């Protein structure tokens, strides 16, 4: 029992963590600067497992950082810049206090600044790393670019954000990588597939800002500072991957060149270029101008059974994607002034459509309302004065729904003044057995290439049929899989078996007569099915008690789900019926 | 100079020397009698040597040189004297002719100003020659270098100084500006940061020591503190034109959140509530005031009595313990030994028996292992679930923002009439907190250090 007495809190977790205040003192920074540094370097607070040990016996809630992280921060060159900035502010204050204006001017000229390039390189060692983290950056930039220039943050930051977002949108248009759009009450969600990464971002509606008070703007501005740098470098790389000129330039010889008139009225010379870019109506200049790029064919390797199926599925998907990319090609849209121009122009151009608007709405309109070749006019008001006969007047939701459905939906439901069908979220992926709203079923049917009838009732019947078909298909698929664990449609199969047994027994008891033999057509598929069902039943019988219990539980859960879905569907039907009855009454 | 002086001496010693100063005669200059003093001391030199005469003479010589440009004795007679033949007539004629030309120029204008006359150089001594005007230092060397440079230029060789000027990197103001430009400059340019390899500026050791090489970022820092995605898409009921049931679902969720909040509030209220029977009435107040004044004596006596008894008992118990006898000790020892022996025997037999229990032992071990596995699984699942949860990173807990919901009658029929709900800014901020990137904080409260004093102004006072 010899040796020195161990002192408390001198080893173990107590030494691995450091409180925020101690870290701050170690780095000789003020709290805001420390916070800024941590955000820029990507060092986040930690919650220790044993708080009491780390906190030296106290249980008071504190913010902890890992000591190694803070040691790493000590090497950061930006820390020096922060200190310089502190001194700069002090000197400036002094000069102001003494009203030495020349000194103020001199100091302002030599204001210490810093760059975040090395941090970007350090935090995202490869381009893909950066692309994975671009969601946040996009959201932030889109958000900041909609801010009013009222001193909540630097005007320069807002301008930079605007520039970067415009560049991003132009890239998405050029690469045609938009996949989903969702209009929510909060903002517009977009999803694009860039280099195999799904990127989601949210854009607030224009002019919808009431600045919430309990948001720390300084923190948000710091994040934006980092993310603008990141987004800039990413978009440079993306542009060069498409052979586009990086600070994006409008294609001068493109057929959709914006008109030169009335540009001077719209914006100052310095700003008009960005404005023209942000109009999104013209295509971008390429480094190597190539009219038709050869599309790379997917390499095909000879492979065995299962792989082939996968390959086919993939090919099908690819084909679908290609089709989706050319969704609006050949269509000519005209936007009325009451619709959200930027979002719609972005979506239309992403799928190859042509778009224009009134000259007074925004710069860069390419044709007039009077153009005879316009196929669709997007309009969001109950009635319109002069109508052209050779174009559809539709509400903006049609475009978004088309994008999500990946096909051109029938325009009848979206005509002027018609009550719109619900706008469904494309981000929901229903598992089987879940409740699927009938509108989605209809859409799925359309995707499969079936044409809905004219009357609604027929529609519904068809839907039901389709549902049935779907289920059957699913069953077959599962059977193909043939795994024992995959026993989803157990109930139905059991019913089938029972029926068969009954039939057999009936055969035995009732039909005793001898009849001339018929050639029994053996349904191979059915036989196989039966065999499989039998196997399954035997497997269930052979189960241990414990496993059986678990199995029953799973089956019960599935049944319950189905029951709930059925309930919801019934409810919906009742709701629809009542609505219809109301309508009928109203008509009468 | 010495030669010139000597010459003057010689000239003076001549009998025909003329002086301008009438007082001084040449004979005076040469003193007849001298006082004898020791001349080995410097003090005496100054004191007793009479240099007045020499100085006067020299002054005279200088005067002559200034006024006449040389010594009078050396001048020729022609330059000193002239023949006086009365007024010259020509001058008169000239004077007569001049007024004809222009009377205005007569007098002051023709004569120089007096100030100019005063300032004029009146000495006739010629100014000393400036040697450097005629002579260049290192003239030969310079000439040679120039010649060589010409030759080299003819051969097309550029001198080193010129070369250095040409080679100097152009440090224009623009490049400096880009270096110091702010991070959020909207015109800033980007480059391919991932494509280019970093240039090797030197030895790694040198770079490390001079802090030019950045410290490598630990891999662990690139892990994200939460598994949640950056952008969480709103539920399908949050569509601007939602499906009826998904909207109902969202409403139900929002309703549940509100219920939970209400429950917490109610609980707090319940805890803060007091029993109404406990309120103070006049009677209770009076009783409280009189408490301990009326019937205290009896109770105290009763309470005191048992206490004393207890003390007595305790004292007695201590006294009871007494010594064991030798015999008792021995017996106890033997008993102890026996007990131990019994136990060891038993243990041995048990171990032997275990040989026959092998199967049951195996099953029990198996069971134990199973239970630990189950526990491990459960713990892991819990940890996984915890990963998506916001952690406690500071004083405050994470508070999710209010759910964005529009009631059925608030829903807009078309995109034009849509009233956006909630704020994307708030959503982003909360998302950062939820993903453990920043700790939840409250805005610092403003604390006034000095009291504010309100004073009514006199003008206002008069009215009110």
mmCIF file of N, CA, C and O in Angstrom, chain B residues 84-146:
data_model
loop_
_atom_site.group_PDB
_atom_site.id
_atom_site.type_symbol
_atom_site.label_atom_id
_atom_site.label_comp_id
_atom_site.label_asym_id
_atom_site.label_seq_id
_atom_site.Cartn_x
_atom_site.Cartn_y
_atom_site.Cartn_z
ATOM 1 N N UNK B 84 44.279 118.045 -65.418
ATOM 2 C CA UNK B 84 42.988 118.763 -65.284
ATOM 3 C C UNK B 84 42.937 119.882 -66.306
ATOM 4 O O UNK B 84 43.723 120.823 -66.253
ATOM 5 N N UNK B 85 42.032 119.736 -67.252
ATOM 6 C CA UNK B 85 41.923 120.772 -68.305
ATOM 7 C C UNK B 85 40.535 121.403 -68.292
ATOM 8 O O UNK B 85 40.000 121.768 -69.321
ATOM 9 N N UNK B 86 39.898 121.498 -67.156
ATOM 10 C CA UNK B 86 38.568 122.149 -67.076
ATOM 11 C C UNK B 86 37.437 121.209 -67.480
ATOM 12 O O UNK B 86 37.638 120.031 -67.685
ATOM 13 N N UNK B 87 36.211 121.848 -67.623
ATOM 14 C CA UNK B 87 35.006 121.034 -67.913
ATOM 15 C C UNK B 87 35.008 120.555 -69.346
ATOM 16 O O UNK B 87 35.229 121.352 -70.268
ATOM 17 N N UNK B 88 34.772 119.285 -69.575
ATOM 18 C CA UNK B 88 34.691 118.833 -70.970
ATOM 19 C C UNK B 88 33.372 119.266 -71.605
ATOM 20 O O UNK B 88 32.322 119.244 -70.967
ATOM 21 N N UNK B 89 33.411 119.702 -72.827
ATOM 22 C CA UNK B 89 32.216 120.251 -73.489
ATOM 23 C C UNK B 89 31.278 119.164 -73.985
ATOM 24 O O UNK B 89 30.079 119.359 -74.081
ATOM 25 N N UNK B 90 31.843 118.115 -74.330
ATOM 26 C CA UNK B 90 31.036 117.035 -74.928
ATOM 27 C C UNK B 90 29.909 116.570 -74.006
ATOM 28 O O UNK B 90 28.798 116.280 -74.420
ATOM 29 N N UNK B 91 30.248 116.537 -72.787
ATOM 30 C CA UNK B 91 29.259 116.086 -71.793
ATOM 31 C C UNK B 91 28.046 117.001 -71.786
ATOM 32 O O UNK B 91 26.911 116.571 -71.746
ATOM 33 N N UNK B 92 28.331 118.292 -71.864
ATOM 34 C CA UNK B 92 27.223 119.266 -71.869
ATOM 35 C C UNK B 92 26.313 119.052 -73.066
ATOM 36 O O UNK B 92 25.097 119.075 -72.959
ATOM 37 N N UNK B 93 26.995 118.865 -74.197
ATOM 38 C CA UNK B 93 26.200 118.646 -75.417
ATOM 39 C C UNK B 93 25.295 117.414 -75.263
ATOM 40 O O UNK B 93 24.137 117.407 -75.640
ATOM 41 N N UNK B 94 25.907 116.395 -74.716
ATOM 42 C CA UNK B 94 25.136 115.167 -74.523
ATOM 43 C C UNK B 94 23.945 115.409 -73.619
ATOM 44 O O UNK B 94 22.828 114.970 -73.871
ATOM 45 N N UNK B 95 24.208 116.136 -72.595
ATOM 46 C CA UNK B 95 23.113 116.427 -71.651
ATOM 47 C C UNK B 95 22.022 117.221 -72.316
ATOM 48 O O UNK B 95 20.852 117.046 -72.034
ATOM 49 N N UNK B 96 22.460 118.084 -73.225
ATOM 50 C CA UNK B 96 21.466 118.877 -73.960
ATOM 51 C C UNK B 96 20.654 118.012 -74.905
ATOM 52 O O UNK B 96 19.472 118.226 -75.096
ATOM 53 N N UNK B 97 21.339 117.083 -75.511
ATOM 54 C CA UNK B 97 20.637 116.199 -76.472
ATOM 55 C C UNK B 97 19.620 115.281 -75.803
ATOM 56 O O UNK B 97 18.578 114.999 -76.357
ATOM 57 N N UNK B 98 19.922 114.869 -74.642
ATOM 58 C CA UNK B 98 19.051 113.870 -73.953
ATOM 59 C C UNK B 98 17.624 114.357 -73.699
ATOM 60 O O UNK B 98 16.683 113.650 -74.023
ATOM 61 N N UNK B 99 17.446 115.544 -73.151
ATOM 62 C CA UNK B 99 16.068 115.996 -72.906
ATOM 63 C C UNK B 99 15.205 116.025 -74.152
ATOM 64 O O UNK B 99 13.990 115.889 -74.081
ATOM 65 N N UNK B 100 15.817 116.154 -75.285
ATOM 66 C CA UNK B 100 15.033 116.159 -76.529
ATOM 67 C C UNK B 100 14.355 114.793 -76.723
ATOM 68 O O UNK B 100 13.209 114.691 -77.121
ATOM 69 N N UNK B 101 15.152 113.780 -76.427
ATOM 70 C CA UNK B 101 14.590 112.430 -76.635
ATOM 71 C C UNK B 101 13.390 112.179 -75.720
ATOM 72 O O UNK B 101 12.369 111.653 -76.128
ATOM 73 N N UNK B 102 13.544 112.490 -74.464
ATOM 74 C CA UNK B 102 12.373 112.279 -73.584
ATOM 75 C C UNK B 102 12.668 112.825 -72.216
ATOM 76 O O UNK B 102 13.656 112.446 -71.597
ATOM 77 N N UNK B 103 11.853 113.801 -71.837
ATOM 78 C CA UNK B 103 12.128 114.434 -70.557
ATOM 79 C C UNK B 103 11.807 113.528 -69.380
ATOM 80 O O UNK B 103 12.317 113.674 -68.289
ATOM 81 N N UNK B 104 10.960 112.629 -69.655
ATOM 82 C CA UNK B 104 10.454 111.783 -68.559
ATOM 83 C C UNK B 104 11.549 110.934 -67.941
ATOM 84 O O UNK B 104 11.530 110.607 -66.766
ATOM 85 N N UNK B 105 12.547 110.590 -68.788
ATOM 86 C CA UNK B 105 13.533 109.647 -68.283
ATOM 87 C C UNK B 105 14.644 110.327 -67.496
ATOM 88 O O UNK B 105 15.600 109.681 -67.083
ATOM 89 N N UNK B 106 14.478 111.612 -67.313
ATOM 90 C CA UNK B 106 15.530 112.371 -66.641
ATOM 91 C C UNK B 106 15.562 112.009 -65.159
ATOM 92 O O UNK B 106 14.556 111.679 -64.554
ATOM 93 N N UNK B 107 16.795 112.105 -64.561
ATOM 94 C CA UNK B 107 16.909 112.014 -63.101
ATOM 95 C C UNK B 107 16.873 110.608 -62.560
ATOM 96 O O UNK B 107 17.695 109.783 -62.901
ATOM 97 N N UNK B 108 15.824 110.367 -61.733
ATOM 98 C CA UNK B 108 15.768 109.149 -60.904
ATOM 99 C C UNK B 108 15.813 107.872 -61.728
ATOM 100 O O UNK B 108 16.507 106.927 -61.414
ATOM 101 N N UNK B 109 15.047 107.846 -62.783
ATOM 102 C CA UNK B 109 14.932 106.609 -63.544
ATOM 103 C C UNK B 109 16.261 106.205 -64.158
ATOM 104 O O UNK B 109 16.586 105.028 -64.234
ATOM 105 N N UNK B 110 17.066 107.207 -64.580
ATOM 106 C CA UNK B 110 18.338 106.857 -65.207
ATOM 107 C C UNK B 110 19.365 106.423 -64.177
ATOM 108 O O UNK B 110 20.187 105.552 -64.434
ATOM 109 N N UNK B 111 19.303 107.045 -63.009
ATOM 110 C CA UNK B 111 20.265 106.695 -61.968
ATOM 111 C C UNK B 111 19.872 105.400 -61.275
ATOM 112 O O UNK B 111 18.681 105.116 -61.107
ATOM 113 N N UNK B 112 20.863 104.599 -60.913
ATOM 114 C CA UNK B 112 20.503 103.394 -60.133
ATOM 115 C C UNK B 112 20.015 103.751 -58.744
ATOM 116 O O UNK B 112 20.360 104.816 -58.223
ATOM 117 N N UNK B 113 19.285 102.872 -58.150
ATOM 118 C CA UNK B 113 18.752 103.134 -56.812
ATOM 119 C C UNK B 113 19.867 103.126 -55.794
ATOM 120 O O UNK B 113 20.874 102.414 -55.953
ATOM 121 N N UNK B 114 19.637 103.859 -54.750
ATOM 122 C CA UNK B 114 20.672 103.927 -53.726
ATOM 123 C C UNK B 114 20.885 102.573 -53.046
ATOM 124 O O UNK B 114 22.002 102.185 -52.747
ATOM 125 N N UNK B 115 19.791 101.903 -52.862
ATOM 126 C CA UNK B 115 19.886 100.592 -52.215
ATOM 127 C C UNK B 115 20.754 99.646 -53.021
ATOM 128 O O UNK B 115 21.566 98.883 -52.496
ATOM 129 N N UNK B 116 20.621 99.803 -54.367
ATOM 130 C CA UNK B 116 21.440 98.945 -55.230
ATOM 131 C C UNK B 116 22.906 99.334 -55.104
ATOM 132 O O UNK B 116 23.787 98.469 -55.091
ATOM 133 N N UNK B 117 23.097 100.636 -55.015
ATOM 134 C CA UNK B 117 24.472 101.103 -54.894
ATOM 135 C C UNK B 117 25.120 100.570 -53.624
ATOM 136 O O UNK B 117 26.280 100.172 -53.619
ATOM 137 N N UNK B 118 24.339 100.595 -52.531
ATOM 138 C CA UNK B 118 24.879 100.113 -51.263
ATOM 139 C C UNK B 118 25.231 98.641 -51.360
ATOM 140 O O UNK B 118 26.262 98.190 -50.914
ATOM 141 N N UNK B 119 24.349 97.952 -52.026
ATOM 142 C CA UNK B 119 24.545 96.506 -52.098
ATOM 143 C C UNK B 119 25.597 96.098 -53.110
ATOM 144 O O UNK B 119 25.980 94.941 -53.174
ATOM 145 N N UNK B 120 26.010 97.093 -53.907
ATOM 146 C CA UNK B 120 26.958 96.733 -54.952
ATOM 147 C C UNK B 120 28.270 96.267 -54.358
ATOM 148 O O UNK B 120 28.691 96.696 -53.296
ATOM 149 N N UNK B 121 28.888 95.421 -55.068
ATOM 150 C CA UNK B 121 30.189 94.923 -54.663
ATOM 151 C C UNK B 121 31.195 96.036 -54.853
ATOM 152 O O UNK B 121 31.514 96.412 -55.975
ATOM 153 N N UNK B 122 31.700 96.586 -53.764
ATOM 154 C CA UNK B 122 32.545 97.767 -53.939
ATOM 155 C C UNK B 122 34.030 97.462 -53.859
ATOM 156 O O UNK B 122 34.855 98.307 -54.092
ATOM 157 N N UNK B 123 34.340 96.210 -53.460
ATOM 158 C CA UNK B 123 35.762 95.900 -53.352
ATOM 159 C C UNK B 123 36.342 95.665 -54.741
ATOM 160 O O UNK B 123 35.687 95.084 -55.600
ATOM 161 N N UNK B 124 37.580 96.133 -54.898
ATOM 162 C CA UNK B 124 38.193 95.912 -56.198
ATOM 163 C C UNK B 124 39.087 94.681 -56.216
ATOM 164 O O UNK B 124 39.746 94.419 -57.208
ATOM 165 N N UNK B 125 39.124 94.004 -55.049
ATOM 166 C CA UNK B 125 39.926 92.786 -55.014
ATOM 167 C C UNK B 125 39.201 91.719 -55.841
ATOM 168 O O UNK B 125 37.995 91.528 -55.677
ATOM 169 N N UNK B 126 39.940 91.108 -56.663
ATOM 170 C CA UNK B 126 39.303 90.080 -57.495
ATOM 171 C C UNK B 126 38.884 88.902 -56.629
ATOM 172 O O UNK B 126 39.614 88.557 -55.695
ATOM 173 N N UNK B 127 37.749 88.363 -56.927
ATOM 174 C CA UNK B 127 37.298 87.191 -56.141
ATOM 175 C C UNK B 127 38.242 86.014 -56.381
ATOM 176 O O UNK B 127 38.780 85.884 -57.489
ATOM 177 N N UNK B 128 38.411 85.204 -55.348
ATOM 178 C CA UNK B 128 39.331 84.076 -55.527
ATOM 179 C C UNK B 128 38.767 83.085 -56.557
ATOM 180 O O UNK B 128 37.565 82.944 -56.704
ATOM 181 N N UNK B 129 39.685 82.484 -57.202
ATOM 182 C CA UNK B 129 39.242 81.551 -58.243
ATOM 183 C C UNK B 129 38.639 80.289 -57.610
ATOM 184 O O UNK B 129 39.166 79.776 -56.625
ATOM 185 N N UNK B 130 37.504 79.772 -58.182
ATOM 186 C CA UNK B 130 36.921 78.497 -57.724
ATOM 187 C C UNK B 130 37.606 77.379 -58.497
ATOM 188 O O UNK B 130 37.440 77.243 -59.695
ATOM 189 N N UNK B 131 38.332 76.582 -57.732
ATOM 190 C CA UNK B 131 39.115 75.546 -58.395
ATOM 191 C C UNK B 131 38.193 74.500 -59.032
ATOM 192 O O UNK B 131 38.416 74.045 -60.138
ATOM 193 N N UNK B 132 37.129 74.230 -58.291
ATOM 194 C CA UNK B 132 36.258 73.138 -58.744
ATOM 195 C C UNK B 132 35.518 73.475 -60.039
ATOM 196 O O UNK B 132 35.004 72.601 -60.711
ATOM 197 N N UNK B 133 35.463 74.800 -60.333
ATOM 198 C CA UNK B 133 34.804 75.171 -61.583
ATOM 199 C C UNK B 133 35.581 74.662 -62.780
ATOM 200 O O UNK B 133 35.016 74.439 -63.840
ATOM 201 N N UNK B 134 36.884 74.542 -62.587
ATOM 202 C CA UNK B 134 37.709 74.094 -63.715
ATOM 203 C C UNK B 134 38.090 72.638 -63.608
ATOM 204 O O UNK B 134 38.425 72.000 -64.578
ATOM 205 N N UNK B 135 38.027 72.109 -62.338
ATOM 206 C CA UNK B 135 38.588 70.786 -62.112
ATOM 207 C C UNK B 135 37.497 69.857 -61.601
ATOM 208 O O UNK B 135 36.751 70.226 -60.708
ATOM 209 N N UNK B 136 37.414 68.689 -62.108
ATOM 210 C CA UNK B 136 36.441 67.727 -61.580
ATOM 211 C C UNK B 136 37.199 66.673 -60.801
ATOM 212 O O UNK B 136 38.236 66.191 -61.298
ATOM 213 N N UNK B 137 36.716 66.281 -59.630
ATOM 214 C CA UNK B 137 37.385 65.185 -58.941
ATOM 215 C C UNK B 137 37.122 63.870 -59.691
ATOM 216 O O UNK B 137 36.009 63.653 -60.172
ATOM 217 N N UNK B 138 38.061 63.061 -59.738
ATOM 218 C CA UNK B 138 37.976 61.752 -60.407
ATOM 219 C C UNK B 138 37.551 61.871 -61.865
ATOM 220 O O UNK B 138 36.908 60.985 -62.401
ATOM 221 N N UNK B 139 37.915 62.971 -62.478
ATOM 222 C CA UNK B 139 37.441 63.187 -63.843
ATOM 223 C C UNK B 139 37.907 62.077 -64.774
ATOM 224 O O UNK B 139 37.147 61.578 -65.602
ATOM 225 N N UNK B 140 39.135 61.681 -64.522
ATOM 226 C CA UNK B 140 39.726 60.687 -65.406
ATOM 227 C C UNK B 140 38.940 59.367 -65.318
ATOM 228 O O UNK B 140 38.566 58.762 -66.326
ATOM 229 N N UNK B 141 38.705 59.023 -64.043
ATOM 230 C CA UNK B 141 38.034 57.747 -63.804
ATOM 231 C C UNK B 141 36.635 57.763 -64.446
ATOM 232 O O UNK B 141 36.228 56.820 -65.133
ATOM 233 N N UNK B 142 35.953 58.886 -64.221
ATOM 234 C CA UNK B 142 34.595 58.983 -64.755
ATOM 235 C C UNK B 142 34.595 58.879 -66.265
ATOM 236 O O UNK B 142 33.761 58.195 -66.871
ATOM 237 N N UNK B 143 35.565 59.588 -66.822
ATOM 238 C CA UNK B 143 35.638 59.577 -68.277
ATOM 239 C C UNK B 143 35.825 58.145 -68.774
ATOM 240 O O UNK B 143 35.192 57.688 -69.721
ATOM 241 N N UNK B 144 36.713 57.450 -68.062
ATOM 242 C CA UNK B 144 37.003 56.085 -68.489
ATOM 243 C C UNK B 144 35.744 55.194 -68.379
ATOM 244 O O UNK B 144 35.423 54.418 -69.284
ATOM 245 N N UNK B 145 35.067 55.330 -67.224
ATOM 246 C CA UNK B 145 33.870 54.483 -67.051
ATOM 247 C C UNK B 145 32.838 54.786 -68.132
ATOM 248 O O UNK B 145 32.206 53.881 -68.679
ATOM 249 N N UNK B 146 32.689 56.068 -68.425
ATOM 250 C CA UNK B 146 31.721 56.443 -69.463
ATOM 251 C C UNK B 146 32.106 55.820 -70.794
ATOM 252 O O UNK B 146 31.252 55.283 -71.527
#
